[in-house]
Amino acid sequence: MSKPIISPSLLSANFLNLEADLDAINRSEADWLHIDVMDGVFVPNISFGFPVLKYVAEKCTKPLDVHLMIVQPEKFIKEVKDLGSMMMNVHYETCTHLHRVVQQIKDAGMKAGVTLNPATPVALLKDIVADLDMVLLMSVNPGFGGQKFIPQTLNKLRECRELVDKTGSKALIQIDGGVNLETGKLLVDAGADVLVAGNAVFKAPDMVEMIHQLKNL
Ligand code: DX5
Ligand code: ZN
């Protein structure tokens, strides 16, 4: 089994000392940096916006994995692209014309991801999965770090693995929410490709070591 891609979530960083946290990420085995943008409409919280992310992007040496928890995400394709992002990930629940948004993200030169909330079924991706670079299954309700992993995600992950493999899609499967060494192991065994971890990484006594452990579950 290949090692998971590790994408630490900036949401749990120390915002008074982002530079030190980003230095740790840069020298760790983290593969990407996960960036949660919220609007207080789609989710009941607001995180950070593009003026802050501009400086994060300058400092971070890892590819940016941008998770947009906002309505009308297509309005911000240019802003996400201008950060130099590798991935732009939109929620299924926010896109009436998902196919169009996915094409627009790809036309802008980024990889396209689609996220499902915990209650949104995997089967809804059947006709778009072949076009996707990543599927993100939320394992908590989006909006906050530090929540408890929803165990049903494991069944959903197996179903998603089957859909991706059956359709010959190249999409990676990412899991976000409540990921730690214990749930991370279960997820890797069930076929996850990418693990997002906020609190487990940024609240660890040694972030670099925690990322090493997640990488080698
Ligand atoms: C939640 C965000 C997550 C969050 C994960 O809405 O999408 O990326 O930062 O945090 P943890 O790993 O602490 O659950
Ligand atoms: Zn996220």
mmCIF file of C-alpha atoms and ligand atoms in Angstrom:
data_model
loop_
_atom_site.group_PDB
_atom_site.id
_atom_site.type_symbol
_atom_site.label_atom_id
_atom_site.label_comp_id
_atom_site.label_asym_id
_atom_site.label_seq_id
_atom_site.Cartn_x
_atom_site.Cartn_y
_atom_site.Cartn_z
ATOM 1 C CA MET A 1 0.000 0.000 0.000
ATOM 2 C CA SER A 2 1.408 3.399 -0.915
ATOM 3 C CA LYS A 3 1.847 6.121 1.675
ATOM 4 C CA PRO A 4 -0.988 8.645 2.051
ATOM 5 C CA ILE A 5 -0.646 12.234 0.883
ATOM 6 C CA ILE A 6 -0.696 14.422 3.997
ATOM 7 C CA SER A 7 -2.355 17.842 3.838
ATOM 8 C CA PRO A 8 -2.210 19.694 7.186
ATOM 9 C CA SER A 9 -5.111 22.122 7.646
ATOM 10 C CA LEU A 10 -4.062 25.718 8.246
ATOM 11 C CA LEU A 11 -7.302 26.373 10.150
ATOM 12 C CA SER A 12 -5.731 24.936 13.318
ATOM 13 C CA ALA A 13 -2.516 26.988 13.050
ATOM 14 C CA ASN A 14 -1.487 29.715 15.475
ATOM 15 C CA PHE A 15 -2.645 32.827 13.616
ATOM 16 C CA LEU A 16 -0.409 35.033 15.764
ATOM 17 C CA ASN A 17 2.590 33.086 14.581
ATOM 18 C CA LEU A 18 1.779 31.716 11.154
ATOM 19 C CA GLU A 19 5.370 32.088 10.031
ATOM 20 C CA ALA A 20 6.669 29.607 12.608
ATOM 21 C CA ASP A 21 3.907 27.116 11.817
ATOM 22 C CA LEU A 22 4.562 27.414 8.084
ATOM 23 C CA ASP A 23 8.286 26.922 8.666
ATOM 24 C CA ALA A 24 7.460 23.648 10.409
ATOM 25 C CA ILE A 25 5.184 22.567 7.552
ATOM 26 C CA ASN A 26 7.879 23.466 5.015
ATOM 27 C CA ARG A 27 10.502 21.300 6.673
ATOM 28 C CA SER A 28 8.087 18.401 7.363
ATOM 29 C CA GLU A 29 7.033 15.508 5.163
ATOM 30 C CA ALA A 30 3.683 17.229 4.500
ATOM 31 C CA ASP A 31 2.811 16.934 0.826
ATOM 32 C CA TRP A 32 0.326 19.813 0.566
ATOM 33 C CA LEU A 33 -1.126 22.604 2.714
ATOM 34 C CA HIS A 34 -4.911 22.443 3.156
ATOM 35 C CA ILE A 35 -6.597 25.854 3.210
ATOM 36 C CA ASP A 36 -10.188 26.213 4.443
ATOM 37 C CA VAL A 37 -11.978 29.292 3.151
ATOM 38 C CA MET A 38 -15.391 29.955 4.776
ATOM 39 C CA ASP A 39 -18.080 32.544 4.190
ATOM 40 C CA GLY A 40 -20.410 32.399 7.205
ATOM 41 C CA VAL A 41 -23.233 31.471 4.780
ATOM 42 C CA PHE A 42 -22.586 27.952 3.554
ATOM 43 C CA VAL A 43 -20.957 27.131 6.892
ATOM 44 C CA PRO A 44 -21.583 28.783 10.269
ATOM 45 C CA ASN A 45 -18.072 30.216 10.553
ATOM 46 C CA ILE A 46 -15.638 32.560 8.824
ATOM 47 C CA SER A 47 -11.942 31.683 8.590
ATOM 48 C CA PHE A 48 -9.537 33.783 6.522
ATOM 49 C CA GLY A 49 -9.585 35.454 3.135
ATOM 50 C CA PHE A 50 -7.296 36.233 0.232
ATOM 51 C CA PRO A 51 -5.331 39.126 1.812
ATOM 52 C CA VAL A 52 -4.060 36.705 4.486
ATOM 53 C CA LEU A 53 -3.628 33.806 2.062
ATOM 54 C CA LYS A 54 -1.419 35.905 -0.199
ATOM 55 C CA TYR A 55 1.237 35.943 2.534
ATOM 56 C CA VAL A 56 0.677 32.280 3.381
ATOM 57 C CA ALA A 57 1.188 31.377 -0.271
ATOM 58 C CA GLU A 58 4.428 33.355 -0.417
ATOM 59 C CA LYS A 59 5.813 31.588 2.630
ATOM 60 C CA CYS A 60 4.602 28.039 2.020
ATOM 61 C CA THR A 61 6.751 25.793 -0.177
ATOM 62 C CA LYS A 62 4.104 23.046 -0.423
ATOM 63 C CA PRO A 63 1.355 22.917 -3.074
ATOM 64 C CA LEU A 64 -1.843 24.615 -1.892
ATOM 65 C CA ASP A 65 -4.962 22.482 -1.536
ATOM 66 C CA VAL A 66 -7.789 25.019 -1.298
ATOM 67 C CA HIS A 67 -11.124 23.870 0.167
ATOM 68 C CA LEU A 68 -13.839 26.449 -0.450
ATOM 69 C CA MET A 69 -16.754 26.274 1.979
ATOM 70 C CA ILE A 70 -18.523 29.174 0.298
ATOM 71 C CA VAL A 71 -21.578 29.728 -1.875
ATOM 72 C CA GLN A 72 -20.924 30.572 -5.531
ATOM 73 C CA PRO A 73 -17.299 29.398 -5.460
ATOM 74 C CA GLU A 74 -17.008 30.021 -9.211
ATOM 75 C CA LYS A 75 -16.773 33.734 -8.415
ATOM 76 C CA PHE A 76 -13.359 33.155 -6.861
ATOM 77 C CA ILE A 77 -11.598 30.958 -9.421
ATOM 78 C CA LYS A 78 -9.272 33.790 -10.406
ATOM 79 C CA GLU A 79 -8.397 34.659 -6.801
ATOM 80 C CA VAL A 80 -7.601 31.023 -6.000
ATOM 81 C CA LYS A 81 -5.548 30.689 -9.159
ATOM 82 C CA ASP A 82 -3.657 33.924 -8.407
ATOM 83 C CA LEU A 83 -2.517 32.425 -5.099
ATOM 84 C CA GLY A 84 -0.692 29.819 -7.159
ATOM 85 C CA SER A 85 -2.978 27.041 -5.910
ATOM 86 C CA MET A 86 -2.532 23.514 -7.149
ATOM 87 C CA MET A 87 -6.067 22.380 -6.234
ATOM 88 C CA MET A 88 -9.402 24.163 -6.061
ATOM 89 C CA ASN A 89 -12.021 22.178 -4.233
ATOM 90 C CA VAL A 90 -15.720 23.156 -4.239
ATOM 91 C CA HIS A 91 -18.663 21.683 -2.380
ATOM 92 C CA TYR A 92 -21.204 19.673 -4.346
ATOM 93 C CA GLU A 93 -23.899 21.361 -2.242
ATOM 94 C CA THR A 94 -22.898 24.850 -3.461
ATOM 95 C CA CYS A 95 -22.812 24.228 -7.230
ATOM 96 C CA THR A 96 -26.003 24.058 -9.275
ATOM 97 C CA HIS A 97 -23.902 23.732 -12.436
ATOM 98 C CA LEU A 98 -21.142 21.536 -11.067
ATOM 99 C CA HIS A 99 -19.927 20.323 -14.448
ATOM 100 C CA ARG A 100 -19.402 23.899 -15.617
ATOM 101 C CA VAL A 101 -17.551 24.898 -12.449
ATOM 102 C CA VAL A 102 -15.252 21.876 -12.689
ATOM 103 C CA GLN A 103 -14.398 22.741 -16.297
ATOM 104 C CA GLN A 104 -13.764 26.383 -15.358
ATOM 105 C CA ILE A 105 -11.353 25.336 -12.611
ATOM 106 C CA LYS A 106 -9.478 23.072 -15.021
ATOM 107 C CA ASP A 107 -9.448 25.732 -17.738
ATOM 108 C CA ALA A 108 -7.823 28.047 -15.194
ATOM 109 C CA GLY A 109 -4.999 25.520 -14.916
ATOM 110 C CA MET A 110 -5.808 24.029 -11.515
ATOM 111 C CA LYS A 111 -6.760 20.568 -10.426
ATOM 112 C CA ALA A 112 -10.472 20.254 -9.640
ATOM 113 C CA GLY A 113 -11.873 18.693 -6.495
ATOM 114 C CA VAL A 114 -15.442 18.189 -5.313
ATOM 115 C CA THR A 115 -16.392 17.858 -1.659
ATOM 116 C CA LEU A 116 -19.364 16.010 -0.175
ATOM 117 C CA ASN A 117 -20.871 16.871 3.188
ATOM 118 C CA PRO A 118 -21.413 13.913 5.545
ATOM 119 C CA ALA A 119 -25.093 13.485 4.497
ATOM 120 C CA THR A 120 -24.494 13.824 0.741
ATOM 121 C CA PRO A 121 -24.326 10.415 -0.976
ATOM 122 C CA VAL A 122 -21.315 9.306 -3.018
ATOM 123 C CA ALA A 123 -23.625 8.077 -5.808
ATOM 124 C CA LEU A 124 -24.351 11.698 -6.783
ATOM 125 C CA LEU A 125 -20.845 11.889 -8.248
ATOM 126 C CA LYS A 126 -21.385 9.053 -10.726
ATOM 127 C CA ASP A 127 -21.593 11.268 -13.820
ATOM 128 C CA ILE A 128 -18.790 13.667 -12.906
ATOM 129 C CA VAL A 129 -16.190 11.505 -11.168
ATOM 130 C CA ALA A 130 -14.267 10.801 -14.382
ATOM 131 C CA ASP A 131 -13.630 14.552 -14.742
ATOM 132 C CA LEU A 132 -12.366 15.052 -11.202
ATOM 133 C CA ASP A 133 -8.840 15.141 -9.825
ATOM 134 C CA MET A 134 -10.059 14.657 -6.281
ATOM 135 C CA VAL A 135 -13.129 13.764 -4.242
ATOM 136 C CA LEU A 136 -13.181 15.053 -0.671
ATOM 137 C CA LEU A 137 -15.418 13.255 1.780
ATOM 138 C CA MET A 138 -16.111 15.380 4.839
ATOM 139 C CA SER A 139 -15.849 13.276 7.979
ATOM 140 C CA VAL A 140 -17.274 16.096 10.125
ATOM 141 C CA ASN A 141 -19.782 18.817 9.333
ATOM 142 C CA PRO A 142 -17.707 21.566 7.730
ATOM 143 C CA GLY A 143 -16.992 24.801 9.539
ATOM 144 C CA PHE A 144 -14.774 23.989 12.484
ATOM 145 C CA GLY A 145 -11.593 22.166 13.368
ATOM 146 C CA GLY A 146 -11.319 19.783 16.302
ATOM 147 C CA GLN A 147 -14.582 17.876 15.793
ATOM 148 C CA LYS A 148 -15.140 14.166 16.255
ATOM 149 C CA PHE A 149 -14.752 11.873 13.248
ATOM 150 C CA ILE A 150 -18.086 10.514 11.913
ATOM 151 C CA PRO A 151 -17.604 6.703 11.666
ATOM 152 C CA GLN A 152 -20.050 6.310 8.731
ATOM 153 C CA THR A 153 -17.342 7.982 6.632
ATOM 154 C CA LEU A 154 -15.555 4.630 6.462
ATOM 155 C CA ASN A 155 -18.498 3.014 4.627
ATOM 156 C CA LYS A 156 -18.757 6.033 2.385
ATOM 157 C CA LEU A 157 -15.058 5.844 1.646
ATOM 158 C CA ARG A 158 -15.317 2.181 0.584
ATOM 159 C CA GLU A 159 -18.217 3.088 -1.691
ATOM 160 C CA CYS A 160 -16.280 5.993 -3.154
ATOM 161 C CA ARG A 161 -13.195 3.810 -3.680
ATOM 162 C CA GLU A 162 -15.352 1.380 -5.629
ATOM 163 C CA LEU A 163 -16.888 4.153 -7.752
ATOM 164 C CA VAL A 164 -13.511 5.710 -8.557
ATOM 165 C CA ASP A 165 -11.888 2.375 -9.405
ATOM 166 C CA LYS A 166 -14.870 1.091 -11.414
ATOM 167 C CA THR A 167 -15.076 4.207 -13.565
ATOM 168 C CA GLY A 168 -11.324 4.346 -14.150
ATOM 169 C CA SER A 169 -11.310 7.847 -12.663
ATOM 170 C CA LYS A 170 -7.921 9.239 -11.647
ATOM 171 C CA ALA A 171 -9.523 11.098 -8.732
ATOM 172 C CA LEU A 172 -7.735 10.933 -5.414
ATOM 173 C CA ILE A 173 -9.952 10.407 -2.380
ATOM 174 C CA GLN A 174 -9.355 12.866 0.434
ATOM 175 C CA ILE A 175 -10.814 12.756 3.942
ATOM 176 C CA ASP A 176 -11.204 15.856 6.090
ATOM 177 C CA GLY A 177 -12.263 16.136 9.725
ATOM 178 C CA GLY A 178 -11.257 14.399 12.929
ATOM 179 C CA VAL A 179 -8.279 12.693 11.333
ATOM 180 C CA ASN A 180 -5.637 11.546 13.807
ATOM 181 C CA LEU A 181 -3.294 8.562 14.074
ATOM 182 C CA GLU A 182 -6.144 6.221 14.981
ATOM 183 C CA THR A 183 -8.777 7.293 12.436
ATOM 184 C CA GLY A 184 -6.037 7.904 9.874
ATOM 185 C CA LYS A 185 -4.982 4.267 10.012
ATOM 186 C CA LEU A 186 -8.570 3.084 9.478
ATOM 187 C CA LEU A 187 -8.918 5.477 6.539
ATOM 188 C CA VAL A 188 -5.714 4.422 4.823
ATOM 189 C CA ASP A 189 -6.715 0.773 5.211
ATOM 190 C CA ALA A 190 -10.122 1.583 3.663
ATOM 191 C CA GLY A 191 -8.550 3.217 0.609
ATOM 192 C CA ALA A 192 -8.041 6.912 1.371
ATOM 193 C CA ASP A 193 -5.360 8.640 -0.725
ATOM 194 C CA VAL A 194 -5.143 11.993 1.052
ATOM 195 C CA LEU A 195 -5.520 12.789 4.761
ATOM 196 C CA VAL A 196 -6.283 16.314 5.959
ATOM 197 C CA ALA A 197 -5.346 16.925 9.589
ATOM 198 C CA GLY A 198 -5.829 20.161 11.511
ATOM 199 C CA ASN A 199 -5.770 19.750 15.246
ATOM 200 C CA ALA A 200 -3.842 16.477 15.139
ATOM 201 C CA VAL A 201 -0.929 18.302 13.476
ATOM 202 C CA PHE A 202 -0.999 21.885 14.724
ATOM 203 C CA LYS A 203 -1.770 21.047 18.353
ATOM 204 C CA ALA A 204 0.828 18.276 18.502
ATOM 205 C CA PRO A 205 3.906 18.898 20.667
ATOM 206 C CA ASP A 206 6.074 18.193 17.611
ATOM 207 C CA MET A 207 4.322 18.919 14.312
ATOM 208 C CA VAL A 208 7.087 17.538 12.129
ATOM 209 C CA GLU A 209 7.088 14.252 14.031
ATOM 210 C CA MET A 210 3.269 14.007 13.923
ATOM 211 C CA ILE A 211 3.293 14.508 10.161
ATOM 212 C CA HIS A 212 5.966 11.815 9.889
ATOM 213 C CA GLN A 213 3.738 9.437 11.834
ATOM 214 C CA LEU A 214 0.678 10.213 9.714
ATOM 215 C CA LYS A 215 2.749 9.670 6.594
ATOM 216 C CA ASN A 216 3.826 6.244 7.870
ATOM 217 C CA LEU A 217 0.598 4.845 9.328
HETATM 218 C C1 DX5 B 1 -13.511 21.772 8.658
HETATM 219 C C2 DX5 B 1 -12.328 21.894 7.750
HETATM 220 C C3 DX5 B 1 -11.204 21.007 8.114
HETATM 221 C C4 DX5 B 1 -10.642 21.222 9.502
HETATM 222 C C5 DX5 B 1 -10.155 19.895 9.987
HETATM 223 O O1 DX5 B 1 -14.552 22.481 8.129
HETATM 224 O O2 DX5 B 1 -12.688 21.593 6.408
HETATM 225 O O3 DX5 B 1 -10.170 21.067 7.145
HETATM 226 O O4 DX5 B 1 -9.603 22.153 9.531
HETATM 227 O O5 DX5 B 1 -9.728 20.023 11.305
HETATM 228 P P1 DX5 B 1 -9.509 18.761 12.243
HETATM 229 O O6 DX5 B 1 -8.460 17.897 11.592
HETATM 230 O O7 DX5 B 1 -9.048 19.371 13.526
HETATM 231 O O8 DX5 B 1 -10.816 18.047 12.364
HETATM 232 ZN ZN ZN B 2 -11.060 21.401 4.898
#
